[in-house]
CSV table of C-alpha atoms and ligand atoms in Angstrom, one decimal:
chain,number,residue,atom,x,y,z
W,1,MET,CA,0.0,0.0,0.0
W,2,THR,CA,1.4,3.5,-0.9
W,3,THR,CA,1.3,6.6,1.3
W,4,PRO,CA,-2.0,8.3,0.8
W,5,VAL,CA,-2.3,11.5,-1.2
W,6,THR,CA,-4.9,14.2,-0.6
W,7,CYS,CA,-5.9,16.6,-3.3
W,8,THR,CA,-8.5,19.4,-3.2
W,9,ALA,CA,-10.4,21.1,-6.0
W,10,ARG,CA,-13.2,23.7,-6.2
W,11,PRO,CA,-16.2,23.8,-8.5
W,12,SER,CA,-15.8,25.7,-11.7
W,13,LEU,CA,-18.9,27.8,-12.2
W,14,ALA,CA,-19.9,28.3,-15.9
W,15,LEU,CA,-20.6,31.9,-16.7
W,16,ILE,CA,-21.1,30.7,-20.3
W,17,LYS,CA,-22.4,27.1,-20.5
W,18,TYR,CA,-20.8,23.9,-21.6
W,19,TRP,CA,-23.0,21.2,-23.1
W,20,GLY,CA,-21.5,17.8,-23.9
W,21,LYS,CA,-21.7,16.6,-27.5
W,22,ASN,CA,-21.8,12.8,-27.0
W,23,PRO,CA,-21.8,12.3,-23.2
W,24,GLY,CA,-20.3,9.0,-22.2
W,25,PRO,CA,-16.8,7.7,-21.4
W,26,GLY,CA,-14.3,9.4,-23.6
W,27,VAL,CA,-16.5,11.2,-25.9
W,28,ASN,CA,-18.1,14.0,-24.0
W,29,LEU,CA,-16.5,16.7,-26.0
W,30,PRO,CA,-18.0,20.2,-25.6
W,31,ALA,CA,-20.7,20.9,-28.1
W,32,THR,CA,-20.8,24.4,-26.8
W,33,PRO,CA,-17.7,26.3,-25.4
W,34,SER,CA,-17.8,27.4,-21.8
W,35,LEU,CA,-16.2,30.2,-19.8
W,36,ALA,CA,-16.0,29.6,-16.1
W,37,MET,CA,-14.7,30.9,-12.8
W,38,THR,CA,-13.3,28.5,-10.2
W,39,LEU,CA,-14.8,29.3,-6.8
W,40,ASP,CA,-12.9,29.7,-3.6
W,41,SER,CA,-15.5,28.9,-0.9
W,42,ILE,CA,-16.6,25.3,-1.4
W,43,GLU,CA,-14.5,22.3,-2.2
W,44,THR,CA,-13.9,18.6,-2.7
W,45,ARG,CA,-11.2,16.9,-0.7
W,46,THR,CA,-10.1,13.5,-2.0
W,47,GLN,CA,-7.7,11.0,-0.5
W,48,VAL,CA,-6.3,8.1,-2.6
W,49,ARG,CA,-4.1,5.2,-1.8
W,50,VAL,CA,-2.8,2.6,-4.2
W,51,VAL,CA,-3.5,-0.9,-2.9
W,52,GLN,CA,-2.2,-4.3,-4.0
W,53,THR,CA,-4.8,-6.6,-5.5
W,54,SER,CA,-2.7,-9.7,-6.1
W,55,ASN,CA,-5.7,-12.1,-5.7
W,56,GLY,CA,-7.7,-10.1,-8.2
W,57,ASN,CA,-10.4,-9.8,-5.6
W,58,LEU,CA,-10.4,-6.0,-5.1
W,59,GLY,CA,-11.0,-3.4,-7.7
W,60,ASP,CA,-11.0,0.4,-7.5
W,61,GLN,CA,-13.2,1.6,-4.6
W,62,ILE,CA,-14.6,5.0,-4.2
W,63,VAL,CA,-16.6,6.4,-1.2
W,64,ILE,CA,-18.0,9.9,-1.3
W,65,GLY,CA,-19.1,11.2,2.1
W,66,ASP,CA,-20.4,7.9,3.5
W,67,GLU,CA,-21.8,6.6,0.3
W,68,VAL,CA,-20.0,3.7,-1.5
W,69,GLN,CA,-20.2,4.5,-5.2
W,70,SER,CA,-21.0,1.9,-7.8
W,71,PRO,CA,-17.8,0.9,-9.6
W,72,GLU,CA,-19.5,1.2,-13.0
W,73,ALA,CA,-20.0,4.9,-12.5
W,74,PHE,CA,-16.2,5.4,-12.4
W,75,ALA,CA,-15.1,2.5,-14.6
W,76,GLY,CA,-14.5,4.6,-17.7
W,77,PHE,CA,-12.5,7.2,-15.8
W,78,PHE,CA,-10.2,4.6,-14.2
W,79,GLN,CA,-9.8,2.7,-17.4
W,80,ASN,CA,-8.7,5.8,-19.3
W,81,LEU,CA,-6.4,6.8,-16.5
W,82,ARG,CA,-4.6,3.4,-16.7
W,83,GLN,CA,-4.5,3.5,-20.4
W,84,VAL,CA,-2.9,6.9,-20.5
W,85,LEU,CA,-0.6,6.5,-17.5
W,86,GLY,CA,0.4,2.9,-18.2
W,87,PRO,CA,3.0,3.7,-21.0
W,88,LEU,CA,4.3,6.6,-18.9
W,89,ILE,CA,4.8,4.4,-15.9
W,90,ARG,CA,6.6,1.7,-18.0
W,91,ALA,CA,8.8,4.3,-19.7
W,92,ASN,CA,9.7,6.3,-16.6
W,93,ALA,CA,9.8,3.7,-13.8
W,94,GLN,CA,12.2,5.8,-11.8
W,95,SER,CA,9.5,8.4,-11.2
W,96,PHE,CA,6.7,6.1,-10.2
W,97,GLU,CA,5.9,4.0,-7.2
W,98,PRO,CA,7.7,0.6,-7.6
W,99,SER,CA,4.5,-1.2,-6.7
W,100,VAL,CA,2.7,0.1,-9.8
W,101,GLY,CA,5.3,-1.1,-12.3
W,102,GLU,CA,5.6,-4.7,-13.4
W,103,GLY,CA,4.5,-6.0,-9.9
W,104,PRO,CA,1.1,-7.5,-8.9
W,105,ALA,CA,-2.1,-5.7,-10.0
W,106,TRP,CA,-3.0,-2.6,-8.1
W,107,ALA,CA,-6.1,-0.5,-7.5
W,108,PHE,CA,-7.2,2.9,-6.2
W,109,ASP,CA,-8.8,3.2,-2.8
W,110,VAL,CA,-10.6,6.5,-2.7
W,111,ARG,CA,-12.3,8.5,0.0
W,112,SER,CA,-13.8,11.9,-0.9
W,113,GLN,CA,-15.8,14.6,0.8
W,114,ASN,CA,-17.7,17.5,-0.7
W,115,ASN,CA,-18.3,20.3,1.8
W,116,PHE,CA,-21.5,21.2,-0.2
W,117,PRO,CA,-24.4,19.1,-1.5
W,118,THR,CA,-23.5,16.4,-4.1
W,119,ALA,CA,-25.3,16.2,-7.5
W,120,ALA,CA,-27.6,19.1,-6.6
W,121,GLY,CA,-26.5,21.6,-9.3
W,122,LEU,CA,-23.5,23.1,-7.5
W,123,ALA,CA,-20.9,21.4,-9.8
W,124,SER,CA,-19.7,18.6,-7.5
W,125,SER,CA,-18.9,16.6,-10.7
W,126,ALA,CA,-16.4,19.4,-11.6
W,127,SER,CA,-14.5,19.6,-8.3
W,128,GLY,CA,-15.1,15.9,-7.6
W,129,LEU,CA,-13.5,14.5,-10.8
W,130,ALA,CA,-10.7,17.1,-10.8
W,131,ALA,CA,-9.7,16.2,-7.2
W,132,LEU,CA,-9.9,12.5,-8.0
W,133,THR,CA,-7.6,13.0,-11.0
W,134,GLY,CA,-5.1,15.0,-9.0
W,135,ALA,CA,-5.1,12.6,-6.1
W,136,CYS,CA,-4.8,9.4,-8.3
W,137,VAL,CA,-2.0,10.7,-10.4
W,138,ALA,CA,0.0,12.0,-7.4
W,139,SER,CA,-0.6,8.7,-5.6
W,140,LEU,CA,1.3,6.8,-8.4
W,141,LEU,CA,4.4,9.0,-8.1
W,142,ARG,CA,7.3,8.1,-5.8
W,143,PRO,CA,6.8,10.2,-2.6
W,144,GLU,CA,10.1,12.2,-3.2
W,145,PHE,CA,8.8,13.4,-6.6
W,146,ARG,CA,5.4,14.5,-5.4
W,147,THR,CA,6.2,17.9,-3.9
W,148,PRO,CA,8.5,19.0,-6.8
W,149,TRP,CA,5.9,17.9,-9.3
W,150,GLU,CA,3.1,19.8,-7.5
W,151,ARG,CA,5.3,22.9,-7.4
W,152,ALA,CA,6.2,22.7,-11.0
W,153,LEU,CA,2.5,22.5,-11.9
W,154,VAL,CA,1.9,25.8,-10.1
W,155,ASP,CA,4.6,27.4,-12.3
W,156,GLN,CA,3.2,25.8,-15.3
W,157,GLU,CA,-0.3,27.2,-14.7
W,158,LYS,CA,1.2,30.7,-14.6
W,159,SER,CA,3.2,30.2,-17.8
W,160,LEU,CA,0.1,28.8,-19.6
W,161,GLN,CA,-1.9,31.8,-18.6
W,162,GLU,CA,0.7,34.1,-20.0
W,163,LYS,CA,0.8,32.1,-23.3
W,164,ARG,CA,-2.9,32.4,-23.6
W,165,THR,CA,-2.7,36.1,-24.5
W,166,GLU,CA,-3.6,37.8,-27.9
W,167,PRO,CA,-3.6,36.5,-30.5
W,168,LEU,CA,-5.4,33.5,-29.0
W,169,THR,CA,-3.3,30.4,-29.4
W,170,ALA,CA,-5.1,27.8,-31.4
W,171,ASP,CA,-6.5,25.0,-29.3
W,172,SER,CA,-4.4,22.2,-30.9
W,173,GLU,CA,-1.2,24.2,-30.4
W,174,PHE,CA,-2.1,25.2,-26.9
W,175,ARG,CA,-2.8,21.5,-25.9
W,176,GLU,CA,0.8,20.6,-26.8
W,177,LEU,CA,2.2,23.3,-24.6
W,178,GLY,CA,1.0,21.9,-21.3
W,179,ARG,CA,0.8,18.1,-21.9
W,180,GLU,CA,4.2,17.5,-20.3
W,181,LEU,CA,5.9,19.3,-17.5
W,182,PRO,CA,9.1,21.2,-18.1
W,183,GLY,CA,11.9,19.5,-16.1
W,184,PHE,CA,9.9,16.4,-15.4
W,185,PRO,CA,10.1,14.2,-18.5
W,186,GLY,CA,7.4,11.6,-18.6
W,187,LEU,CA,5.2,13.1,-15.8
W,188,PRO,CA,1.8,14.5,-16.8
W,189,GLY,CA,1.5,18.3,-17.0
W,190,LEU,CA,-1.7,20.4,-16.3
W,191,LEU,CA,-3.3,19.9,-19.7
W,192,SER,CA,-2.9,16.1,-19.4
W,193,LEU,CA,-4.6,16.3,-16.0
W,194,SER,CA,-7.3,18.4,-17.6
W,195,ALA,CA,-7.8,15.7,-20.3
W,196,LEU,CA,-7.9,12.9,-17.6
W,197,ALA,CA,-10.4,14.8,-15.5
W,198,ARG,CA,-12.6,15.4,-18.6
W,199,TYR,CA,-13.1,11.7,-18.9
W,200,GLY,CA,-15.0,11.8,-15.7
W,201,SER,CA,-16.9,15.0,-16.3
W,202,GLY,CA,-16.5,17.8,-18.9
W,203,SER,CA,-16.7,20.6,-16.3
W,204,ALA,CA,-13.9,18.9,-14.3
W,205,SER,CA,-11.4,19.7,-17.0
W,206,ARG,CA,-11.9,23.4,-16.0
W,207,SER,CA,-11.6,22.8,-12.2
W,208,VAL,CA,-8.0,21.6,-12.7
W,209,PHE,CA,-7.2,25.3,-13.1
W,210,GLY,CA,-7.9,28.3,-10.8
W,211,GLY,CA,-9.3,31.7,-11.7
W,212,PHE,CA,-11.0,31.9,-15.1
W,213,THR,CA,-11.0,29.1,-17.7
W,214,LEU,CA,-12.2,28.3,-21.2
W,215,PHE,CA,-13.4,24.9,-22.3
W,216,PRO,CA,-13.4,25.4,-26.1
W,217,GLN,CA,-15.9,23.8,-28.4
W,218,GLY,CA,-14.8,20.3,-29.4
W,219,SER,CA,-11.6,20.4,-27.2
W,220,PRO,CA,-10.5,17.6,-24.9
W,221,VAL,CA,-9.0,20.1,-22.5
W,222,ALA,CA,-9.8,23.3,-20.7
W,223,HIS,CA,-7.5,26.3,-21.1
W,224,PRO,CA,-6.5,28.5,-18.1
W,225,LEU,CA,-7.3,32.1,-19.1
W,226,GLU,CA,-6.6,34.3,-16.1
W,227,SER,CA,-5.4,33.6,-12.6
W,228,ALA,CA,-7.6,34.2,-9.5
W,229,ASP,CA,-6.0,37.5,-8.8
W,230,PHE,CA,-6.8,38.9,-12.3
W,231,TRP,CA,-10.2,40.0,-11.0
W,232,PRO,CA,-10.2,39.8,-7.2
W,233,GLU,CA,-13.5,41.8,-6.9
W,234,ALA,CA,-15.5,39.2,-8.9
W,235,ARG,CA,-18.0,37.4,-6.8
W,236,ILE,CA,-20.4,34.5,-7.2
W,237,ILE,CA,-23.2,34.3,-4.6
W,238,LEU,CA,-24.6,30.8,-4.6
W,239,VAL,CA,-28.2,30.7,-3.6
W,240,PRO,CA,-28.9,27.1,-2.6
W,241,LEU,CA,-32.5,26.4,-2.9
W,242,SER,CA,-32.5,22.6,-2.4
W,243,SER,CA,-29.8,20.1,-1.4
W,244,ALA,CA,-31.7,17.2,-2.9
W,245,ARG,CA,-30.1,15.1,-5.7
W,246,LYS,CA,-31.3,16.3,-9.0
W,247,PRO,CA,-34.0,14.1,-10.6
W,248,VAL,CA,-32.1,13.9,-13.9
W,249,SER,CA,-28.3,14.0,-14.1
W,250,SER,CA,-26.8,16.6,-16.3
W,251,ARG,CA,-25.4,13.9,-18.6
W,252,ILE,CA,-28.9,12.4,-19.2
W,253,ALA,CA,-30.3,15.9,-19.7
W,254,MET,CA,-27.6,16.6,-22.3
W,255,ASN,CA,-28.4,13.4,-24.2
W,256,ARG,CA,-32.1,14.0,-24.1
W,257,THR,CA,-31.8,17.6,-25.2
W,258,ARG,CA,-29.5,16.7,-28.0
W,259,ASP,CA,-31.7,13.9,-29.2
W,260,THR,CA,-35.2,15.5,-28.9
W,261,SER,CA,-35.1,19.3,-28.6
W,262,PRO,CA,-35.9,21.1,-31.9
W,263,TYR,CA,-33.9,24.1,-30.6
W,264,TYR,CA,-30.7,22.2,-29.9
W,265,GLU,CA,-28.9,23.0,-33.1
W,266,ALA,CA,-29.8,26.7,-33.0
W,267,TRP,CA,-28.3,26.9,-29.5
W,268,VAL,CA,-25.2,25.0,-30.4
W,269,ASN,CA,-24.7,27.3,-33.4
W,270,ASP,CA,-25.2,30.5,-31.4
W,271,ALA,CA,-23.1,29.5,-28.3
W,272,PRO,CA,-19.6,30.1,-29.8
W,273,LYS,CA,-20.4,33.7,-30.6
W,274,VAL,CA,-21.6,34.3,-27.1
W,275,ALA,CA,-18.4,32.7,-25.7
W,276,VAL,CA,-16.1,34.9,-27.9
W,277,GLU,CA,-17.8,38.0,-26.7
W,278,ALA,CA,-17.7,36.8,-23.1
W,279,GLN,CA,-13.9,36.3,-23.4
W,280,GLU,CA,-13.5,39.8,-24.6
W,281,ALA,CA,-15.7,41.1,-21.8
W,282,LEU,CA,-13.6,39.1,-19.3
W,283,LYS,CA,-10.4,40.5,-20.6
W,284,LYS,CA,-11.7,44.0,-20.1
W,285,ARG,CA,-13.2,43.1,-16.7
W,286,ASP,CA,-16.5,44.5,-18.1
W,287,GLU,CA,-19.0,43.1,-15.7
W,288,GLU,CA,-22.0,44.5,-17.4
W,289,LYS,CA,-21.2,43.0,-20.8
W,290,LEU,CA,-20.2,39.7,-19.2
W,291,GLY,CA,-23.3,39.6,-17.0
W,292,THR,CA,-25.6,40.3,-20.0
W,293,LEU,CA,-24.0,37.4,-21.9
W,294,MET,CA,-24.2,35.1,-18.9
W,295,ILE,CA,-28.0,35.7,-18.9
W,296,ASN,CA,-28.2,34.9,-22.6
W,297,SER,CA,-26.2,31.8,-22.2
W,298,TYR,CA,-28.2,30.1,-19.4
W,299,LEU,CA,-31.6,31.1,-20.7
W,300,ARG,CA,-30.8,29.8,-24.2
W,301,MET,CA,-29.5,26.6,-22.6
W,302,PHE,CA,-32.7,26.2,-20.5
W,303,SER,CA,-35.0,27.2,-23.4
W,304,THR,CA,-33.5,24.3,-25.3
W,305,MET,CA,-33.9,21.9,-22.3
W,306,PHE,CA,-37.6,23.0,-21.8
W,307,ALA,CA,-38.2,22.0,-25.4
W,308,ALA,CA,-36.9,18.4,-25.0
W,309,GLN,CA,-39.2,15.4,-24.9
W,310,PRO,CA,-39.8,14.7,-22.0
W,311,PRO,CA,-39.0,18.3,-21.0
W,312,VAL,CA,-36.1,18.8,-18.6
W,313,VAL,CA,-37.2,21.3,-16.0
W,314,TYR,CA,-34.8,21.8,-13.0
W,315,TRP,CA,-36.3,25.1,-11.8
W,316,LEU,CA,-38.2,25.5,-8.5
W,317,PRO,CA,-40.6,28.4,-7.8
W,318,GLU,CA,-37.8,29.9,-5.6
W,319,SER,CA,-35.5,29.8,-8.6
W,320,LEU,CA,-37.8,32.3,-10.3
W,321,VAL,CA,-38.0,34.4,-7.1
W,322,VAL,CA,-34.2,34.9,-7.3
W,323,ILE,CA,-34.2,35.5,-11.0
W,324,ARG,CA,-36.8,38.2,-10.6
W,325,LEU,CA,-35.0,39.7,-7.6
W,326,ALA,CA,-31.8,40.0,-9.6
W,327,ALA,CA,-33.7,41.8,-12.4
W,328,GLU,CA,-35.2,44.2,-9.8
W,329,LEU,CA,-31.8,44.9,-8.3
W,330,ARG,CA,-30.4,45.5,-11.7
W,331,SER,CA,-33.1,48.0,-12.5
W,332,LYS,CA,-32.1,49.9,-9.4
W,333,GLY,CA,-28.5,50.1,-10.7
W,334,LEU,CA,-26.9,47.2,-8.8
W,335,PRO,CA,-24.4,45.1,-10.8
W,336,VAL,CA,-25.9,41.6,-10.4
W,337,TRP,CA,-26.6,39.0,-13.1
W,338,GLU,CA,-27.8,35.4,-12.5
W,339,THR,CA,-27.1,32.0,-13.9
W,340,MET,CA,-28.2,28.5,-13.3
W,341,ASP,CA,-26.9,25.0,-14.1
W,342,ALA,CA,-28.4,21.6,-14.3
W,343,GLY,CA,-30.2,22.0,-11.0
W,344,PRO,CA,-32.6,24.5,-9.2
W,345,GLN,CA,-29.9,26.7,-7.6
W,346,VAL,CA,-29.4,30.2,-8.7
W,347,LYS,CA,-25.9,31.8,-8.8
W,348,LEU,CA,-25.4,35.6,-8.8
W,349,PHE,CA,-22.4,37.2,-10.4
W,350,THR,CA,-21.5,40.6,-8.9
W,351,LEU,CA,-18.6,42.6,-7.5
W,352,SER,CA,-17.4,42.6,-3.9
W,353,SER,CA,-18.7,46.1,-3.1
W,354,SER,CA,-22.3,45.1,-3.9
W,355,VAL,CA,-22.4,41.8,-2.0
W,356,PRO,CA,-23.8,43.2,1.3
W,357,GLU,CA,-26.7,44.8,-0.4
W,358,ILE,CA,-27.5,41.7,-2.5
W,359,LEU,CA,-27.4,39.5,0.6
W,360,ARG,CA,-29.8,41.8,2.4
W,361,ALA,CA,-32.2,41.6,-0.5
W,362,VAL,CA,-31.9,37.8,-0.8
W,363,GLU,CA,-32.5,37.4,3.0
W,364,GLN,CA,-35.6,39.5,2.8
W,365,ALA,CA,-37.0,37.6,-0.2
W,366,LEU,CA,-36.1,34.1,1.1
W,367,PRO,CA,-35.3,34.2,4.9
W,368,SER,CA,-34.5,30.5,5.2
W,369,VAL,CA,-31.9,30.4,2.5
W,370,VAL,CA,-28.2,30.6,3.4
W,371,PRO,CA,-26.2,32.1,0.5
W,372,VAL,CA,-22.5,31.3,0.0
W,373,VAL,CA,-20.2,34.0,-1.4
W,374,SER,CA,-17.2,33.0,-3.5
W,375,GLY,CA,-14.3,34.9,-5.1
W,376,PRO,CA,-12.1,33.4,-7.8
W,377,GLY,CA,-10.4,30.3,-6.3
W,378,ASN,CA,-7.4,28.0,-7.0
W,379,GLY,CA,-7.2,25.0,-9.1
W,380,LEU,CA,-5.9,21.6,-7.9
W,381,GLN,CA,-4.0,21.8,-4.6
W,382,TRP,CA,-2.4,18.9,-2.7
W,383,VAL,CA,-2.5,19.0,1.1
W,384,LYS,CA,-0.2,17.3,3.6
W,385,GLU,CA,-2.8,16.6,6.3
W,386,SER,CA,-6.2,15.1,5.9
W,387,THR,CA,-9.0,14.4,8.2
W,388,LEU,CA,-10.6,11.9,5.8
B,1,LIG,P1,-23.5,18.4,-10.0
B,1,LIG,O1,-24.5,19.4,-10.3
B,1,LIG,O2,-23.2,18.3,-8.5
B,1,LIG,O3,-22.2,18.5,-10.8
B,1,LIG,P2,-23.9,16.0,-11.6
B,1,LIG,O4,-25.1,15.1,-11.7
B,1,LIG,O5,-23.5,16.7,-12.8
B,1,LIG,O6,-24.2,17.0,-10.4
B,1,LIG,O7,-22.7,15.1,-11.0
B,1,LIG,C1,-22.8,14.4,-9.8
B,1,LIG,C2,-21.8,13.2,-10.0
B,1,LIG,O8,-20.5,13.7,-9.9
B,1,LIG,C3,-22.0,12.2,-8.8
B,1,LIG,O9,-23.0,11.3,-9.0
B,1,LIG,C4,-20.6,11.6,-8.8
B,1,LIG,O10,-20.6,10.6,-9.9
B,1,LIG,C5,-19.7,12.7,-9.2
B,1,LIG,N1,-19.1,13.3,-8.0
B,1,LIG,C6,-19.6,14.2,-7.2
B,1,LIG,N2,-18.8,14.4,-6.1
B,1,LIG,C7,-17.7,13.7,-6.3
B,1,LIG,C8,-16.5,13.4,-5.6
B,1,LIG,N3,-16.2,14.1,-4.5
B,1,LIG,N4,-15.6,12.6,-6.1
B,1,LIG,C9,-15.8,11.9,-7.3
B,1,LIG,N5,-17.0,12.1,-8.0
B,1,LIG,C10,-17.9,12.9,-7.5
B,2,LIG,C1,-25.0,22.9,-17.2
B,2,LIG,O1,-19.7,18.6,-16.5
B,2,LIG,O2,-21.7,17.9,-15.1
B,2,LIG,O3,-23.5,22.8,-15.5
B,2,LIG,O4,-19.6,16.2,-18.9
B,2,LIG,O5,-21.7,14.9,-18.5
B,2,LIG,O6,-20.1,15.2,-16.6
B,2,LIG,P1,-20.7,15.8,-17.9
B,2,LIG,O7,-21.5,17.1,-17.5
B,2,LIG,P2,-21.1,18.2,-16.4
B,2,LIG,O8,-22.0,19.4,-17.1
B,2,LIG,C2,-22.2,20.7,-16.6
B,2,LIG,C3,-23.2,21.4,-17.4
B,2,LIG,C4,-23.6,22.7,-16.9
B,2,LIG,C5,-22.8,23.8,-17.5
B,2,LIG,C6,-21.4,23.9,-17.2
B,2,LIG,O9,-20.9,23.7,-16.0
B,2,LIG,O10,-20.6,24.4,-18.1
């Protein structure tokens, strides 16, 4: 058994919405590009050990909170991880745990905690699969390589953000830049981690990075655009309206919408334009422009879902209360724009100076709701101590 590794990740909240093209293992490439902010106030913490399975009687095990997960749900993710890392391990045995080389079979033993509701529309799949990727990969490295590798990833994130300036580097070219890690031949770099995370969940490819990210249409990886300190005043106020598991997973909703909504194609055609404008607004830190595009993005996504057969309707009456409240506050001059994901929760984008006034208004409208305020947060982080 190897020393356990703990990795944390935070949800990446889509300001402009991703929708998977062909959801399923390995093929959930984005049909629509997304632009997201990684949040700093809620997180997933995942601990992984590699265990021997010489009798072949123990496969990968994953427990989230106190719920043992069905192995099938993660089979595609682990299979891809082994397929990608296997050749690297064989070619660079000196960097990896000796027990994962030619020795007996091995498996991942995973314990994970989300400090927010799972599968409720708060992007647990984004932080969950990103933290799982970070913890699994680090658990395979020899302990003495882990800290230098983690430090090199921090430097790589900065250098990738710098390379992502005008003119925008083409997706295919950019992918090559971050696949490997300078100074660590054979060890996966950040874009490889993003691609591995994407196998579990599209939005997880973004949570590998901090700050602001882009998941381009058709790309297998997310791109880091700007670090968390690019726009320190940016805030997302999560307004949790229900902690229940959503009735239809986002993946099923994606498939159904793609297969049955007459508006699907129109939305997919329109989305790239919105994403390009949103990138420009982000670069200028133009909250009004970005906020307006955010509203276009989520309402076009939901209009498409409402038109599916059977219709996909995640909204609760309270969702509409918050949407109307945001419109009312905007009409009074407050900078606040809402968005929603596959779930009933509403998320408000604003700037730090307006947070107190917005919170007062939310409390007045929905006294039992406890909003959570987030600034731009970090991507993957590995921690020494763990309470898991
Ligand atoms: P959400 O809106 O929370 O992202 P989804 O239905 O899209 O909901 O995804 C929920 C799924 O994400 C869970 O069923 C589980 O498969 C995965 N997930 C959530 N949390 C974790 C975690 N901590 N570790 C690994 N996978 C997770
Ligand atoms: C509406 O990343 O959860 O929240 O790739 O099937 O795992 P899979 O989907 P997931 O989808 C998130 C969709 C969304 C928009 C977004 O986060 O971009």
